[in-house]
PDB file of C-alpha atoms in Angstrom:
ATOM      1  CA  UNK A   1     -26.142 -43.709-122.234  1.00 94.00           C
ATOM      2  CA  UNK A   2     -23.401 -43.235-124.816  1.00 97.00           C
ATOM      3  CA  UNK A   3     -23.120 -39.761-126.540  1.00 97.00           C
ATOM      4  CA  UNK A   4     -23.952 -41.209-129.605  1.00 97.00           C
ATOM      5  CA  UNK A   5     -27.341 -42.198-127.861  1.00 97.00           C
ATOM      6  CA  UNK A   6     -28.038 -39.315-126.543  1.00 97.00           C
ATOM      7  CA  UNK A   7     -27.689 -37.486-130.097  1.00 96.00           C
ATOM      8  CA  UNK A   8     -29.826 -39.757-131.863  1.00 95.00           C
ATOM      9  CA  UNK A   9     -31.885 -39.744-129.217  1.00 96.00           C
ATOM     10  CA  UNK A  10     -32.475 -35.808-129.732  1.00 95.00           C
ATOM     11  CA  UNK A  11     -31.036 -35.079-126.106  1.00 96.00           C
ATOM     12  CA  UNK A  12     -28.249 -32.976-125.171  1.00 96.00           C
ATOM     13  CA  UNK A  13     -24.808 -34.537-125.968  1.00 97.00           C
ATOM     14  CA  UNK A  14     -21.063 -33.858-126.384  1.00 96.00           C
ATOM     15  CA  UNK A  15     -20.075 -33.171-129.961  1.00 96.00           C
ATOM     16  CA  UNK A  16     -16.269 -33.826-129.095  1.00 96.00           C
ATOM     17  CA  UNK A  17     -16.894 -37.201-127.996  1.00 97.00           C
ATOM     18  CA  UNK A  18     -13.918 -39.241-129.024  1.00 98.00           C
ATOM     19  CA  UNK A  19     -16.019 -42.163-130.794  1.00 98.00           C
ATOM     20  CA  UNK A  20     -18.486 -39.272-132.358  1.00 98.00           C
ATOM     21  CA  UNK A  21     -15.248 -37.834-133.577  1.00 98.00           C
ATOM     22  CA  UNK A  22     -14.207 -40.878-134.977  1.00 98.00           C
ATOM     23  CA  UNK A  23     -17.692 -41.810-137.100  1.00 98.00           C
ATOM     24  CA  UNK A  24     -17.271 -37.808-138.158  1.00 98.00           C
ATOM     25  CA  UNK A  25     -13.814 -38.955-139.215  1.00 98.00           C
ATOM     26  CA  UNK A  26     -14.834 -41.843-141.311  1.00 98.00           C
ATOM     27  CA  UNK A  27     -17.315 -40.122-142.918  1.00 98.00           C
ATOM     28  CA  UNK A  28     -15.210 -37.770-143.973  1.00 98.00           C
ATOM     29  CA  UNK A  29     -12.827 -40.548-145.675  1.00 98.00           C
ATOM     30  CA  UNK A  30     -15.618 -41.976-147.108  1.00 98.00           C
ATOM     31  CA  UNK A  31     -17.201 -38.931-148.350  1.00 98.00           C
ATOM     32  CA  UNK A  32     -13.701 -37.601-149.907  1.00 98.00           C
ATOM     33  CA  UNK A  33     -13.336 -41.214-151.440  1.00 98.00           C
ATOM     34  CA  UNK A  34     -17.230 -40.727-153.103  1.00 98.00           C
ATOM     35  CA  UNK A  35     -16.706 -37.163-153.835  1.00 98.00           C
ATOM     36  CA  UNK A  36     -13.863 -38.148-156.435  1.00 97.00           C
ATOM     37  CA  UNK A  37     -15.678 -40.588-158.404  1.00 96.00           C
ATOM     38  CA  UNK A  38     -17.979 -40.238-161.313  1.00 91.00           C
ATOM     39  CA  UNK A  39     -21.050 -41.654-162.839  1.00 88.00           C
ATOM     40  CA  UNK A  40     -19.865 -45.298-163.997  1.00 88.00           C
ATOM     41  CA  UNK A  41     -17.211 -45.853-161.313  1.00 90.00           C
ATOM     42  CA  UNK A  42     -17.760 -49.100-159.992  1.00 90.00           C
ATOM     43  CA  UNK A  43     -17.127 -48.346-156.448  1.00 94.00           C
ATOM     44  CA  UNK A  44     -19.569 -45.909-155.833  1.00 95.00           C
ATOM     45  CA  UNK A  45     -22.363 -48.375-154.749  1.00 95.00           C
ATOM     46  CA  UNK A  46     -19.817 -49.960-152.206  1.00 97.00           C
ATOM     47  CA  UNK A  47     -19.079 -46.009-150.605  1.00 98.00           C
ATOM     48  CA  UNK A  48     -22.223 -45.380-150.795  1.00 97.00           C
ATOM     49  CA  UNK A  49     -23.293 -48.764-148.900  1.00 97.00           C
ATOM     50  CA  UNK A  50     -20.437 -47.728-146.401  1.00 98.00           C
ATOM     51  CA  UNK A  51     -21.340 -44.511-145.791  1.00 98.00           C
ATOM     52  CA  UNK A  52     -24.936 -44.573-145.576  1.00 98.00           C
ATOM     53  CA  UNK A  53     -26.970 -46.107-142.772  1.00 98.00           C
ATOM     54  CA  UNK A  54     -29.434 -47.744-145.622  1.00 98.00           C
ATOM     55  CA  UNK A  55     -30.405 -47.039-149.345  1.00 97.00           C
ATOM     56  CA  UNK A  56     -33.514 -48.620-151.602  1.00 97.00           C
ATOM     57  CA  UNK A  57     -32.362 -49.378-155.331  1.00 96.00           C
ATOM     58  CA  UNK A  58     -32.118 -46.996-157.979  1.00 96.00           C
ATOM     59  CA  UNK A  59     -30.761 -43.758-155.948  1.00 96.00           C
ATOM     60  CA  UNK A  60     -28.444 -41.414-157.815  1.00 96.00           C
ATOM     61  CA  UNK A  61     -26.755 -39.268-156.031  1.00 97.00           C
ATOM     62  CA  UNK A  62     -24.255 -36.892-157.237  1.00 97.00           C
ATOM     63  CA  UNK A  63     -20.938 -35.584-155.891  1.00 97.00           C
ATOM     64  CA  UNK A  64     -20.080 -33.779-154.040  1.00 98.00           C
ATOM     65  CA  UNK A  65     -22.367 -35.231-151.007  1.00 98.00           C
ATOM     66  CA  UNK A  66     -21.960 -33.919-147.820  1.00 98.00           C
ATOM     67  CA  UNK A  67     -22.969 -35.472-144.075  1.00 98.00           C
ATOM     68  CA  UNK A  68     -21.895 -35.167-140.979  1.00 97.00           C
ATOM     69  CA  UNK A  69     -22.283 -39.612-140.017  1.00 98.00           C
ATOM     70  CA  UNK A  70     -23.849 -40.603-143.260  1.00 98.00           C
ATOM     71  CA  UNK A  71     -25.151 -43.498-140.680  1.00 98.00           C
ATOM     72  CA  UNK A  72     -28.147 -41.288-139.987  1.00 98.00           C
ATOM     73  CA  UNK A  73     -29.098 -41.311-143.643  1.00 98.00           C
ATOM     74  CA  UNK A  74     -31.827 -43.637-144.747  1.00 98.00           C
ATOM     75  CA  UNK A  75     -32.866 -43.457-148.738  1.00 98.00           C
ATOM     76  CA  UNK A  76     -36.452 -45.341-150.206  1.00 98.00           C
ATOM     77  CA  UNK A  77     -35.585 -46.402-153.390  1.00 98.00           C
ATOM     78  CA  UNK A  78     -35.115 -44.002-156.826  1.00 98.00           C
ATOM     79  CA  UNK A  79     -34.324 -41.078-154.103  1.00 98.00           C
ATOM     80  CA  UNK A  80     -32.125 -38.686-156.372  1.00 98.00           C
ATOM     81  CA  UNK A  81     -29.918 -35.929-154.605  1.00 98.00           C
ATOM     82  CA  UNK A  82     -28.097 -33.168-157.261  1.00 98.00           C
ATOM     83  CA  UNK A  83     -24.867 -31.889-156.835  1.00 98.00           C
ATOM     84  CA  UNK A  84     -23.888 -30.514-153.403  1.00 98.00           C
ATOM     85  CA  UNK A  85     -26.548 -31.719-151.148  1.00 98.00           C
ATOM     86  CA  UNK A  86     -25.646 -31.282-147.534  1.00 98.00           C
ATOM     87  CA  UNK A  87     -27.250 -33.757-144.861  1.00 98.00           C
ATOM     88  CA  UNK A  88     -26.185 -33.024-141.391  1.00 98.00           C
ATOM     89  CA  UNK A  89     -27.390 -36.324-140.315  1.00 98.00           C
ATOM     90  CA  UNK A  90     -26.605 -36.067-135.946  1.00 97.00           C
ATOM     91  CA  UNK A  91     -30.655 -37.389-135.907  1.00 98.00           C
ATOM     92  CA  UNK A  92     -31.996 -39.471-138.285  1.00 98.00           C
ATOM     93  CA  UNK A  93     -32.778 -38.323-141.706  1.00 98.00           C
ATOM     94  CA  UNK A  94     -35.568 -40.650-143.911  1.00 98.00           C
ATOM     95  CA  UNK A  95     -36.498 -39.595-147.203  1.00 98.00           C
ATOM     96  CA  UNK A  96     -38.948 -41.848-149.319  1.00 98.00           C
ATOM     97  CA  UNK A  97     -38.676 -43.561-152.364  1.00 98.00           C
ATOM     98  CA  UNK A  98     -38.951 -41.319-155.370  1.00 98.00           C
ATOM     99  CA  UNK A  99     -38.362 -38.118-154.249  1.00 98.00           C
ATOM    100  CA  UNK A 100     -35.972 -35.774-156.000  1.00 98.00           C
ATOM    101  CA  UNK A 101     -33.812 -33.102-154.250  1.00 98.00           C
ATOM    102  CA  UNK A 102     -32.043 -30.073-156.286  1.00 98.00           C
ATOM    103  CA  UNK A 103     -28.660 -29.124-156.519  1.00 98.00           C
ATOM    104  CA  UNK A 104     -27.194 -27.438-153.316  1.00 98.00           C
ATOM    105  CA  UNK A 105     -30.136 -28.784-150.901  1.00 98.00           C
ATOM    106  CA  UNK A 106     -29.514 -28.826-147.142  1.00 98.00           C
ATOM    107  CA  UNK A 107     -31.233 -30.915-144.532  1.00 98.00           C
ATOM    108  CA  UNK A 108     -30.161 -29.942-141.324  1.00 98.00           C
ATOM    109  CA  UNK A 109     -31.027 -32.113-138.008  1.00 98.00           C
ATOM    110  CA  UNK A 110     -28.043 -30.373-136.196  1.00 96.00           C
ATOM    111  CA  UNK A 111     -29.578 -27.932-133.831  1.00 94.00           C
ATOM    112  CA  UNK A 112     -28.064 -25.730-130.758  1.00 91.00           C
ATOM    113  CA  UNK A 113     -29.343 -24.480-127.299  1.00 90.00           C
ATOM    114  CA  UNK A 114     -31.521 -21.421-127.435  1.00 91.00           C
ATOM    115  CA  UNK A 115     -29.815 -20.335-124.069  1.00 91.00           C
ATOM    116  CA  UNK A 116     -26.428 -18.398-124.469  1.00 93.00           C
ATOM    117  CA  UNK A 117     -25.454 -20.231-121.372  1.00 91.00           C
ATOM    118  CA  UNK A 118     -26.455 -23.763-122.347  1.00 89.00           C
ATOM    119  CA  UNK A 119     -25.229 -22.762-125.797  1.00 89.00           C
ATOM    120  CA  UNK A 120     -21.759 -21.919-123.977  1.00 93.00           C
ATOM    121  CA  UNK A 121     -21.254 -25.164-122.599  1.00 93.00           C
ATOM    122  CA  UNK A 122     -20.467 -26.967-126.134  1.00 93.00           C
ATOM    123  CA  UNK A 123     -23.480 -29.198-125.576  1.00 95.00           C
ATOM    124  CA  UNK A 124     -25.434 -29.650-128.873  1.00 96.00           C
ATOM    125  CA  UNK A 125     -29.053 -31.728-130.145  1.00 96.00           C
ATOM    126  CA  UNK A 126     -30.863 -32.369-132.823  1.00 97.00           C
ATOM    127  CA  UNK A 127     -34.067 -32.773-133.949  1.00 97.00           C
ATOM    128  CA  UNK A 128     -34.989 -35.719-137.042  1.00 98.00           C
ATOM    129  CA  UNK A 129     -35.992 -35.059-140.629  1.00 98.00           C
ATOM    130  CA  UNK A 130     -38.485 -37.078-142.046  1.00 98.00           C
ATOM    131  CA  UNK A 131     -39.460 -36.312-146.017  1.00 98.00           C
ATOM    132  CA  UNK A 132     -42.601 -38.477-147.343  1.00 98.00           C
ATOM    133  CA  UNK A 133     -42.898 -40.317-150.978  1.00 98.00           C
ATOM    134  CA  UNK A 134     -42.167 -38.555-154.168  1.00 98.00           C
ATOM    135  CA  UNK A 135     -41.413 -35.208-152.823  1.00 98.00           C
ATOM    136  CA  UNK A 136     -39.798 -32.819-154.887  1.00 98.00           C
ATOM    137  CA  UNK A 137     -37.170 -29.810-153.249  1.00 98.00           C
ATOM    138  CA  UNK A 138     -36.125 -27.498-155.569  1.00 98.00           C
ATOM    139  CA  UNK A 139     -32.120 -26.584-155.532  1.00 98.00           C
ATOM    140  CA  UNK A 140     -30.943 -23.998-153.024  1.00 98.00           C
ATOM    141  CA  UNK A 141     -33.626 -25.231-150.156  1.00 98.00           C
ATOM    142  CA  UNK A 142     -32.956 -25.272-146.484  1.00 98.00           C
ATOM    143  CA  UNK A 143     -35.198 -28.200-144.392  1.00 98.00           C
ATOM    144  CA  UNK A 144     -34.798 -26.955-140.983  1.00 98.00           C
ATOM    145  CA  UNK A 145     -34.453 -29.643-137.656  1.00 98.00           C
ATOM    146  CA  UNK A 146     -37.773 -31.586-136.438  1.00 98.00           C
ATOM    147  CA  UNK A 147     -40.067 -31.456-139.598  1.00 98.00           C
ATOM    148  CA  UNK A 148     -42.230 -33.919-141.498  1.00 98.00           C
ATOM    149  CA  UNK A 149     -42.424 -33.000-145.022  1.00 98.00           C
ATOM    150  CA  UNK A 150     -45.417 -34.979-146.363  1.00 98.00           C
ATOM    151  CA  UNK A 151     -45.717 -37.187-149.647  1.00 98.00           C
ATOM    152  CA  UNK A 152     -45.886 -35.520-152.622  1.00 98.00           C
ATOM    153  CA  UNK A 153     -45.117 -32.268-151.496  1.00 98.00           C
ATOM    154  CA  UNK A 154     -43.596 -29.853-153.383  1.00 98.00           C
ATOM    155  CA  UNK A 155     -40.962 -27.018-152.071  1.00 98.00           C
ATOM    156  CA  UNK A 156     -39.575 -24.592-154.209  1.00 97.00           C
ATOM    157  CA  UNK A 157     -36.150 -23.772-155.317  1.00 98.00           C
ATOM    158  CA  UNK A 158     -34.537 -20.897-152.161  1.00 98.00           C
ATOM    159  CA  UNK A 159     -37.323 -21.975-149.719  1.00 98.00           C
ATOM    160  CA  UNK A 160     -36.493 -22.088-146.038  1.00 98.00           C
ATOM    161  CA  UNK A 161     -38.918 -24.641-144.694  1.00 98.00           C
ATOM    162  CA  UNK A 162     -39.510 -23.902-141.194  1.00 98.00           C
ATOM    163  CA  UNK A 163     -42.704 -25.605-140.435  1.00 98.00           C
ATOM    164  CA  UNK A 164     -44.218 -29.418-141.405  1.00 98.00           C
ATOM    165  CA  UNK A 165     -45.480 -29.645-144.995  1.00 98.00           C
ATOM    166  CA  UNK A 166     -48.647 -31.255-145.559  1.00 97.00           C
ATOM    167  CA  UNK A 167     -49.025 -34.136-147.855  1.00 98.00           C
ATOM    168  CA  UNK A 168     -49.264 -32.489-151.351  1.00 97.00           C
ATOM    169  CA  UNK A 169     -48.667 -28.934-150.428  1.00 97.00           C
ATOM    170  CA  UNK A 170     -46.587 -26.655-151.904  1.00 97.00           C
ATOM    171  CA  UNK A 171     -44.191 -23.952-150.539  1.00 97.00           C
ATOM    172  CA  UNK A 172     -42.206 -21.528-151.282  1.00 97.00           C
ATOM    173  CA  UNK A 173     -40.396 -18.968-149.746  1.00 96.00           C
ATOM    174  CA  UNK A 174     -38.561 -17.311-146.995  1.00 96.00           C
ATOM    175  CA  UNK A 175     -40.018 -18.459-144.360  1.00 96.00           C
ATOM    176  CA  UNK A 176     -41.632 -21.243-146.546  1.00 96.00           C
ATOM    177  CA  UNK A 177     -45.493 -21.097-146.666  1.00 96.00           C
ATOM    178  CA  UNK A 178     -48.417 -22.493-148.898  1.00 95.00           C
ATOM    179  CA  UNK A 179     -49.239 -21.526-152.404  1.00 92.00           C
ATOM    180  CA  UNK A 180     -52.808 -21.138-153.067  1.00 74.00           C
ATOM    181  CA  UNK A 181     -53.082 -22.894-156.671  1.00 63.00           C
ATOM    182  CA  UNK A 182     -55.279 -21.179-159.543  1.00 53.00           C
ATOM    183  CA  UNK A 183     -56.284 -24.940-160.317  1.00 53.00           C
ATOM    184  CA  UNK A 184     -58.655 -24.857-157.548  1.00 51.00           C
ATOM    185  CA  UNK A 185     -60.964 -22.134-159.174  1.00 46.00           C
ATOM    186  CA  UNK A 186     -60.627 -23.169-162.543  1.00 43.00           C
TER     187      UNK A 186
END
């Protein structure tokens, strides 16, 4: 099994790989390359096709973007991302069609041994991201590794979403948790 395998796989693997160094390499041209355009350059769609492992129509996404593969990355169609967003993509990240991130956003999959000494021996994982239909993630939120964020849910701007969302929920927070909504008792 290849270390590229084994990290989309969620296992243990070796982040200094030579061929993961190389993808991390050419996403780095191709983010740099994206990163210096503006809406109405014409080769944004073709960086973005490059860089990405698959995208619906009608995403926007605004520089700067930041990943760690970009092949990991999987948009539904009409997905918008603000300025800033970071996706560290080492497991795959899917995010459904019509769902709108803020500015500054990050989605992490990258994760780390608990262990000091597994931690010590360089070995890393990951753990995939998986965000549901018309979602909406307000700017500054953090989606840690492993969670399902449900469709239509809502997370506020700051959050740090530590647990699944339910389908519809809302959170907010630090650690993220449910809002009880005064629409209920109304």
């Amino acid at each position: 099994m290849s270390e590229r395998d084994k990290m989309i796989a969620g296992l243990l693997y070796d982040p200094g790989d030579p061929a993961l160094a190389a993808d991390r390499r050419r996403a780095q041209e191709l983010m740099r390359a994206y990163n210096a355009t503006i809406v109405g350059d014409g080769e944004r769609d073709a960086l973005l096709d490059a860089l990405l492992g698959g995208r619906g129509e009608r995403c926007a996404l605004r520089a700067p973007l930041y990943v760690d593969y970009g092949w990991n990355v999987f948009l539904g169609d009409g997905v918008f991302l603000n300025y800033g967003c970071v996706l560290l993509d080492v497991c795959p990240i899917h995010i459904g069609s019509g769902t709108q991130i803020g500015p500054y956003v990050q989605i992490l999959t990258a994760d780390h041994p608990r262990g000091a000494e597994e931690r010590a021996s360089g070995l890393e994982l990951g753990r995939p991201v998986r965000i549901g239909r018309d979602v909406w993630i307000g700017g500054g939120a953090l989606i840690l590794p492993g969670l399902t964020i449900g469709d239509g849910a809502v997370i506020g701007a700051g959050a740090v979403v530590t647990r699944d969302v339910q389908k519809g929920a809302t959170v907010a927070g630090n650690p993220a948790r449910p809002l009880v909504s005064d629409r209920a008792s109304a």
